[in-house]
Short mmCIF file of C-alpha atoms in Angstrom, two decimals:
data_model
loop_
_atom_site.label_atom_id
_atom_site.label_comp_id
_atom_site.label_asym_id
_atom_site.label_seq_id
_atom_site.Cartn_x
_atom_site.Cartn_y
_atom_site.Cartn_z
CA MET J 789 -18.24 -13.68 -30.86
CA THR J 790 -19.88 -15.58 -27.76
CA TRP J 791 -23.43 -16.29 -26.92
CA PHE J 792 -24.25 -16.34 -23.02
CA TYR J 793 -27.13 -17.78 -21.24
CA ALA J 794 -28.29 -16.54 -17.81
CA LYS J 795 -31.14 -17.80 -15.86
CA GLN J 796 -31.58 -14.42 -14.25
CA PHE J 797 -30.20 -11.33 -15.91
CA PHE J 798 -30.37 -7.66 -14.58
CA ASP J 799 -29.59 -5.40 -17.54
CA GLY J 800 -29.24 -2.29 -15.38
CA ALA J 801 -33.03 -1.39 -16.12
CA GLN J 802 -35.14 -4.52 -15.57
CA LEU J 803 -34.77 -8.12 -14.50
CA HIS J 804 -35.02 -10.88 -16.96
CA ARG J 805 -35.43 -14.56 -16.72
CA ASP J 806 -33.92 -16.98 -19.12
CA TYR J 807 -31.96 -14.46 -21.19
CA TYR J 808 -29.50 -14.76 -23.73
CA PHE J 809 -26.91 -12.06 -24.84
CA GLN J 810 -24.13 -11.96 -27.23
CA VAL J 811 -20.70 -10.27 -26.83
CA GLU J 812 -18.38 -9.28 -29.71
CA ASN J 813 -15.32 -7.23 -29.29
CA SER J 814 -15.99 -6.71 -25.76
CA VAL J 815 -19.26 -5.21 -26.37
CA VAL J 816 -22.99 -6.57 -25.93
CA THR J 817 -24.14 -6.86 -29.59
CA SER J 818 -27.51 -8.91 -29.44
CA VAL J 819 -29.90 -10.01 -26.54
CA SER J 820 -32.83 -12.48 -26.78
CA ASP J 821 -35.38 -13.77 -24.34
CA SER J 822 -35.93 -16.47 -26.93
CA PRO J 823 -33.76 -19.56 -26.89
CA VAL J 824 -30.67 -19.49 -29.14
CA SER J 825 -27.60 -21.82 -29.35
CA TYR J 826 -25.27 -20.59 -26.54
CA ASP J 827 -21.64 -21.05 -25.78
CA VAL J 828 -21.54 -20.30 -22.06
CA HIS J 829 -24.11 -21.03 -19.35
CA LEU J 830 -23.77 -18.47 -16.51
CA ASP J 831 -25.08 -19.99 -13.30
CA GLY J 832 -26.31 -17.28 -11.01
CA LEU J 833 -27.81 -13.77 -11.33
CA VAL J 834 -26.01 -11.74 -14.06
CA ALA J 835 -25.69 -7.93 -13.26
CA PRO J 836 -23.68 -5.03 -14.59
CA GLY J 837 -20.24 -4.71 -13.08
CA PHE J 838 -20.24 -2.52 -10.09
CA VAL J 839 -18.89 1.19 -10.56
CA ASP J 840 -17.24 2.50 -7.27
CA THR J 841 -16.62 6.36 -7.22
CA GLN J 842 -14.52 6.27 -4.01
CA VAL J 843 -11.55 3.77 -3.62
CA ASN J 844 -8.70 5.08 -1.66
CA GLY J 845 -6.93 1.75 -1.60
CA GLY J 846 -6.95 -2.03 -1.94
CA GLY J 847 -4.69 -4.94 -2.31
CA GLY J 848 -2.56 -3.58 0.59
CA VAL J 849 -1.91 -0.35 -1.19
CA LEU J 850 -3.13 3.16 -0.29
CA PHE J 851 -3.08 5.67 -3.44
CA ASN J 852 -1.81 8.50 -1.23
CA GLN J 853 1.24 6.59 -0.20
CA ALA J 854 2.14 5.17 -3.61
CA PRO J 855 0.40 7.30 -6.37
CA ASN J 856 1.76 5.34 -9.42
CA LEU J 857 0.33 3.02 -12.17
CA ALA J 858 1.40 -0.02 -10.21
CA SER J 859 -0.81 0.87 -7.35
CA LEU J 860 -3.65 1.41 -9.75
CA LYS J 861 -3.29 -2.01 -11.01
CA THR J 862 -2.98 -3.46 -7.64
CA MET J 863 -5.98 -1.46 -6.12
CA PHE J 864 -8.29 -2.50 -9.30
CA LEU J 865 -7.41 -6.06 -9.14
CA ALA J 866 -8.21 -6.16 -5.44
CA HIS J 867 -11.69 -4.69 -5.97
CA ARG J 868 -12.45 -6.55 -9.10
CA GLN J 869 -12.87 -10.14 -7.27
CA PHE J 870 -15.49 -8.27 -5.42
CA GLY J 871 -17.48 -7.35 -8.74
CA THR J 872 -15.98 -3.83 -9.38
CA THR J 873 -15.43 -3.42 -12.96
CA THR J 874 -15.12 0.37 -13.01
CA MET J 875 -13.70 2.57 -10.21
CA MET J 876 -12.34 6.16 -9.54
CA PRO J 877 -9.06 5.98 -7.52
CA THR J 878 -9.50 8.38 -4.86
CA LEU J 879 -6.71 10.71 -3.39
CA ILE J 880 -7.29 11.84 0.31
CA THR J 881 -6.25 15.50 0.86
CA ASP J 882 -2.42 15.77 0.21
CA SER J 883 0.22 18.21 -1.03
CA LEU J 884 0.29 19.59 -4.58
CA PRO J 885 3.10 17.17 -5.65
CA VAL J 886 1.48 14.23 -4.46
CA MET J 887 -1.76 15.40 -6.39
CA GLN J 888 0.26 15.62 -9.40
CA ARG J 889 1.85 12.28 -9.27
CA ALA J 890 -1.65 10.88 -8.79
CA ALA J 891 -2.75 12.68 -11.69
CA ASP J 892 0.23 11.35 -13.73
CA ALA J 893 -0.48 7.91 -12.84
CA THR J 894 -4.23 8.21 -13.82
CA ALA J 895 -3.18 9.65 -17.14
CA GLU J 896 -0.83 6.70 -17.74
CA ALA J 897 -3.67 4.40 -16.94
CA VAL J 898 -6.17 6.27 -19.14
CA ALA J 899 -3.66 6.55 -22.03
CA GLU J 900 -3.16 2.73 -21.76
CA ASN J 901 -6.74 1.98 -21.70
CA MET J 902 -6.21 0.16 -18.59
CA PRO J 903 -9.28 -1.73 -17.60
CA GLY J 904 -11.40 -0.35 -14.79
CA ILE J 905 -9.78 2.90 -14.23
CA ALA J 906 -12.49 5.80 -15.25
CA GLY J 907 -10.45 8.56 -14.01
CA ILE J 908 -9.57 10.10 -10.62
CA HIS J 909 -11.50 11.41 -7.50
CA PHE J 910 -9.74 14.20 -5.70
CA GLU J 911 -11.33 14.13 -2.15
CA GLY J 912 -10.01 17.33 -1.03
CA PRO J 913 -7.91 19.43 -0.21
CA HIS J 914 -10.48 22.15 -0.45
CA LEU J 915 -12.60 21.05 2.63
CA SER J 916 -13.78 22.17 6.08
CA ILE J 917 -11.23 21.78 8.91
CA ALA J 918 -14.41 21.34 11.22
CA LYS J 919 -15.38 18.22 9.21
CA LYS J 920 -11.87 17.08 8.04
CA GLY J 921 -12.12 13.50 9.47
CA ILE J 922 -8.89 11.75 8.94
CA HIS J 923 -7.76 14.40 6.35
CA PRO J 924 -4.57 16.42 7.41
CA ALA J 925 -5.55 19.77 8.51
CA GLU J 926 -2.32 21.20 7.51
CA GLN J 927 -3.05 20.23 3.93
CA VAL J 928 -6.47 21.71 3.93
CA ARG J 929 -6.17 24.77 1.82
CA VAL J 930 -7.99 27.34 -0.38
CA ILE J 931 -8.06 26.35 -4.13
CA SER J 932 -5.07 27.88 -6.11
CA ASP J 933 -4.46 28.33 -9.89
CA SER J 934 -1.99 25.35 -9.59
CA GLU J 935 -4.68 23.12 -8.48
CA LEU J 936 -7.19 24.34 -11.08
CA ASN J 937 -4.83 23.71 -13.70
CA LEU J 938 -4.17 20.07 -12.30
CA ILE J 939 -7.95 19.19 -11.76
CA THR J 940 -8.90 20.50 -15.20
CA ARG J 941 -6.25 18.49 -17.08
CA SER J 942 -7.73 16.81 -20.32
CA ASP J 943 -5.74 13.57 -19.99
CA LEU J 944 -7.29 12.27 -16.71
CA GLY J 945 -10.53 10.68 -17.95
CA LYS J 946 -13.30 11.58 -15.62
CA VAL J 947 -12.49 14.01 -12.80
CA LEU J 948 -14.53 14.04 -9.50
CA LEU J 949 -13.59 16.70 -6.96
CA THR J 950 -15.18 16.84 -3.31
CA ILE J 951 -15.12 20.18 -2.04
CA ALA J 952 -16.70 22.13 0.89
CA PRO J 953 -18.81 24.81 -0.47
CA GLU J 954 -18.09 27.24 2.19
CA ASN J 955 -14.59 27.25 1.11
CA VAL J 956 -15.07 27.30 -2.93
CA ALA J 957 -17.03 29.95 -4.23
CA PRO J 958 -20.11 29.32 -6.64
CA ASP J 959 -18.29 30.87 -9.61
CA ILE J 960 -15.34 28.63 -9.20
CA ILE J 961 -17.68 25.67 -8.94
CA LYS J 962 -19.45 26.85 -12.18
CA ASP J 963 -16.25 27.27 -13.93
CA LEU J 964 -14.94 23.70 -12.96
CA VAL J 965 -18.23 22.13 -14.07
CA GLY J 966 -18.09 23.92 -17.32
CA ARG J 967 -14.47 22.38 -17.79
CA GLY J 968 -15.77 18.94 -17.37
CA VAL J 969 -15.16 18.33 -13.71
CA VAL J 970 -17.97 16.61 -11.61
CA VAL J 971 -18.16 18.51 -8.37
CA ALA J 972 -19.38 16.80 -5.22
CA LEU J 973 -19.94 18.30 -1.75
CA GLY J 974 -18.58 16.88 1.22
CA HIS J 975 -16.33 17.28 4.47
CA SER J 976 -18.37 20.39 5.04
CA ASN J 977 -19.97 22.28 7.78
CA ALA J 978 -21.91 24.74 5.35
CA ASP J 979 -25.36 25.91 6.10
CA PHE J 980 -28.39 25.09 3.81
CA ASP J 981 -28.22 28.26 1.74
CA THR J 982 -24.45 27.77 1.00
CA VAL J 983 -25.14 24.18 -0.11
CA LEU J 984 -27.93 25.15 -2.25
CA ALA J 985 -25.78 28.00 -3.85
CA ALA J 986 -23.11 25.26 -4.78
CA ILE J 987 -25.84 23.16 -6.28
CA ASN J 988 -27.16 26.03 -8.37
CA ALA J 989 -23.71 26.70 -9.59
CA GLY J 990 -23.33 22.88 -10.99
CA ALA J 991 -22.43 20.54 -8.03
CA THR J 992 -24.15 17.27 -8.64
CA GLY J 993 -22.69 15.00 -6.08
CA ALA J 994 -22.38 14.54 -2.29
CA THR J 995 -19.59 12.53 -0.65
CA HIS J 996 -20.59 9.69 1.74
CA LEU J 997 -24.07 11.05 2.98
CA PHE J 998 -24.31 11.76 6.64
CA ASN J 999 -20.64 11.46 7.25
CA ALA J 1000 -18.74 14.65 7.61
CA MET J 1001 -21.37 16.99 6.75
CA SER J 1002 -23.56 19.51 8.73
CA GLY J 1003 -26.51 17.75 10.05
CA LEU J 1004 -30.31 17.98 9.74
CA GLN J 1005 -32.00 20.01 12.42
CA ALA J 1006 -35.45 21.45 12.80
CA ARG J 1007 -34.54 25.13 11.68
CA ALA J 1008 -31.13 24.32 10.09
CA PRO J 1009 -31.47 21.66 7.48
CA GLY J 1010 -27.62 21.71 6.81
CA MET J 1011 -26.02 19.81 4.02
CA ILE J 1012 -27.95 16.46 4.88
CA GLY J 1013 -31.23 18.09 4.44
CA ALA J 1014 -30.05 19.82 1.02
CA VAL J 1015 -28.91 16.47 -0.32
CA LEU J 1016 -32.01 14.59 0.73
CA ASN J 1017 -34.16 17.17 -0.65
CA ASP J 1018 -32.56 18.08 -3.93
CA GLU J 1019 -33.05 15.73 -7.01
CA ARG J 1020 -30.12 17.27 -8.64
CA ILE J 1021 -27.75 15.52 -6.20
CA THR J 1022 -26.59 11.94 -6.49
CA SER J 1023 -25.04 10.86 -3.20
CA GLY J 1024 -22.62 8.26 -2.26
CA LEU J 1025 -23.65 6.13 0.90
CA ILE J 1026 -21.34 3.67 2.85
CA VAL J 1027 -23.40 0.88 3.65
CA ASP J 1028 -21.08 -1.02 5.93
CA LEU J 1029 -23.49 -0.42 8.91
CA LEU J 1030 -20.64 1.19 10.62
CA HIS J 1031 -20.60 4.77 8.99
CA VAL J 1032 -24.40 5.06 8.77
CA HIS J 1033 -27.11 3.55 10.97
CA SER J 1034 -29.30 1.13 8.86
CA ALA J 1035 -32.29 3.42 9.69
CA ASN J 1036 -30.56 6.29 7.99
CA CYS J 1037 -29.67 4.31 4.91
CA ARG J 1038 -33.17 3.35 4.67
CA LEU J 1039 -34.34 7.07 4.91
CA ALA J 1040 -31.78 7.97 2.13
CA PHE J 1041 -33.32 5.53 -0.22
CA LYS J 1042 -36.79 6.53 0.74
CA ALA J 1043 -35.98 10.21 0.07
CA LYS J 1044 -33.98 9.78 -3.09
CA SER J 1045 -34.53 6.43 -4.57
CA ALA J 1046 -32.01 4.19 -6.06
CA LYS J 1047 -31.59 6.68 -8.73
CA GLY J 1048 -30.26 9.21 -6.28
CA ILE J 1049 -28.23 6.92 -4.11
CA MET J 1050 -25.02 5.32 -5.10
CA LEU J 1051 -23.25 2.64 -3.08
CA VAL J 1052 -19.61 3.35 -2.45
CA THR J 1053 -16.93 1.52 -0.43
CA ASP J 1054 -14.63 4.49 0.66
CA ALA J 1055 -12.21 1.56 0.73
CA MET J 1056 -8.80 1.66 2.26
CA ALA J 1057 -5.76 -0.47 1.62
CA HIS J 1058 -7.11 -3.45 3.53
CA VAL J 1059 -9.72 -4.52 1.03
CA GLY J 1060 -8.32 -7.72 -0.69
CA SER J 1061 -5.60 -8.12 1.50
CA ASP J 1062 -4.74 -9.39 4.95
CA LEU J 1063 -3.53 -5.96 6.27
CA THR J 1064 -4.35 -5.11 9.77
CA GLU J 1065 -2.37 -1.94 10.26
CA LEU J 1066 -1.54 1.02 7.94
CA PRO J 1067 0.81 3.75 8.89
CA TRP J 1068 -1.02 7.19 8.33
CA LEU J 1069 0.61 10.58 9.03
CA ASP J 1070 1.80 10.49 12.62
CA THR J 1071 -0.44 7.40 13.67
CA VAL J 1072 -1.68 4.27 12.51
CA ILE J 1073 -5.10 2.86 10.98
CA THR J 1074 -5.96 -0.35 12.41
CA ARG J 1075 -8.47 -2.96 11.23
CA ASP J 1076 -10.74 -4.67 13.89
CA GLY J 1077 -13.11 -7.17 12.20
CA ASP J 1078 -15.03 -4.92 9.71
CA ARG J 1079 -14.02 -1.47 11.63
CA ILE J 1080 -11.14 0.56 10.51
CA THR J 1081 -10.07 3.33 12.77
CA THR J 1082 -7.32 5.55 14.16
CA PRO J 1083 -6.40 4.95 17.85
CA ASP J 1084 -8.80 7.71 19.00
CA GLY J 1085 -11.64 5.62 17.40
CA THR J 1086 -12.23 7.74 14.21
CA LEU J 1087 -13.52 5.91 11.46
CA ALA J 1088 -10.82 5.90 8.86
CA GLY J 1089 -12.56 4.70 5.47
CA SER J 1090 -13.72 1.24 5.35
CA CYS J 1091 -12.80 -2.48 4.28
CA LEU J 1092 -16.14 -2.67 2.43
CA ASP J 1093 -16.28 -4.10 -0.95
CA MET J 1094 -19.36 -3.56 -3.45
CA MET J 1095 -20.61 -7.05 -3.35
CA GLY J 1096 -20.90 -6.38 0.51
CA ALA J 1097 -22.43 -3.08 0.12
CA VAL J 1098 -25.15 -4.61 -2.33
CA ARG J 1099 -25.84 -7.49 0.12
CA GLN J 1100 -26.26 -5.38 3.19
CA ALA J 1101 -28.34 -2.84 1.29
CA HIS J 1102 -30.65 -5.48 0.36
CA GLN J 1103 -30.59 -7.84 3.29
CA VAL J 1104 -30.35 -5.34 6.15
CA VAL J 1105 -31.58 -2.04 4.97
CA GLY J 1106 -34.33 -3.64 3.05
CA VAL J 1107 -33.82 -2.38 -0.57
CA THR J 1108 -34.82 -4.55 -3.29
CA LEU J 1109 -32.16 -6.55 -4.86
CA THR J 1110 -32.62 -4.66 -8.14
CA ASP J 1111 -32.49 -1.39 -6.53
CA ALA J 1112 -29.18 -2.27 -4.68
CA LEU J 1113 -27.70 -3.38 -7.94
CA TYR J 1114 -28.95 -0.32 -9.74
CA SER J 1115 -27.25 1.74 -6.96
CA ALA J 1116 -24.00 -0.07 -7.39
CA SER J 1117 -23.83 0.33 -11.20
CA SER J 1118 -26.39 2.36 -13.19
CA THR J 1119 -26.50 5.18 -10.84
CA PRO J 1120 -22.68 5.95 -10.28
CA ALA J 1121 -22.12 5.40 -14.10
CA ARG J 1122 -24.74 8.04 -15.00
CA PHE J 1123 -23.34 10.34 -12.14
CA LEU J 1124 -20.06 10.34 -13.86
CA GLY J 1125 -21.39 10.58 -17.41
CA LEU J 1126 -20.14 6.97 -18.48
CA GLN J 1127 -22.27 5.71 -21.21
CA ASN J 1128 -21.10 2.21 -21.87
CA VAL J 1129 -20.81 0.75 -18.16
CA GLY J 1130 -23.29 0.30 -15.38
CA HIS J 1131 -25.72 -1.33 -17.67
CA LEU J 1132 -25.73 -4.30 -20.20
CA LEU J 1133 -27.89 -2.97 -22.90
CA LEU J 1134 -26.97 -3.24 -26.43
CA GLY J 1135 -23.80 -1.31 -26.98
CA ALA J 1136 -22.58 -1.56 -23.50
CA GLN J 1137 -18.98 -2.75 -22.54
CA ALA J 1138 -19.65 -6.36 -21.50
CA ASP J 1139 -18.59 -5.85 -17.77
CA PHE J 1140 -20.49 -8.00 -15.43
CA VAL J 1141 -20.69 -10.08 -12.46
CA VAL J 1142 -22.23 -13.59 -11.88
CA ILE J 1143 -23.86 -13.41 -8.33
CA GLY J 1144 -24.76 -16.63 -6.34
CA LYS J 1145 -27.90 -17.23 -4.19
CA HIS J 1146 -26.14 -16.20 -1.06
CA LEU J 1147 -25.37 -12.77 -2.94
CA GLN J 1148 -21.70 -13.68 -3.15
CA VAL J 1149 -19.47 -13.15 -6.40
CA LYS J 1150 -19.27 -16.21 -8.32
CA SER J 1151 -17.29 -14.81 -11.07
CA VAL J 1152 -16.38 -11.52 -12.98
CA TYR J 1153 -16.27 -10.74 -16.81
CA GLN J 1154 -14.73 -7.83 -18.15
CA GLY J 1155 -15.12 -7.25 -21.85
CA GLY J 1156 -16.85 -10.54 -22.07
CA GLU J 1157 -13.90 -12.39 -20.71
CA LYS J 1158 -13.92 -14.39 -17.37
CA GLN J 1159 -11.19 -12.97 -15.03
#
């Protein structure tokens, strides 16, 4: 049992000053705004650990290229140093055998109660060729019984599936949601009505708003228009200021608030490593500063970390710091249906980040233990 004192404490709902909280058996068991004897003085702003729903890689490892338990550990440790305490390892469009190996690795992590791994995000392969980005066209395909059986396995923790609604019928979406899968829409050229039908069928997410989705036009709202308008959708947003202009990031927050926008990294293997070049299919993904591209200039994920996303959302986009923190923790946790992370209220897992005055990570605690 440990009592902590924080000068500033964001519990996932509101900001407190001069706050005390107790952790026992990895859980927040008591809180107080009146002085109590404490064991640890946390020097900085304490906030819930970040929850990232889209992590393709980290620490020099890309999940697609090494879909195993060791990769999950490497990826998580690479991101935890930047405040992420829960993540969804993300598999880019790939073959069924690779999907199966990624699922097996995730199931192993879940069975071991491995810290930080909430489940798996399958980004594809049921996408739109027109909006595929770096996803391999030869692997983009119609959903099959084999994939349905894989996606709905009961041993994977939380499962997030990104689909293009023009290629997956509403009745299939409804069935997936009924079996516990969280369905997000993305990499799609669908018109407004097709997107709306998918939302009505139970889709609740959008993958990287503005990127790889049908645009907003005067008489054709497209997926962007549907996402911005519909409160049922929680949308990921990559605030590296390369994927999306700051003005559009600002628009997204104005339209949907911090409750409807979750910060994501879409991170590749480069995060938490000195990697500059990564082989990908028949080409190479190169890092130049903060930009990661294929040789033709196509953005290929990011080297963004969650603390960087929070910092830029606040300092550049102009979102309040508490809203930026909310979008990095409470919103994605709620979206995934995770009850005990993304906040620091009573009963929460004691996963938190201590943030310095320049919005840098000073320390990270998992289950109340400094990492």
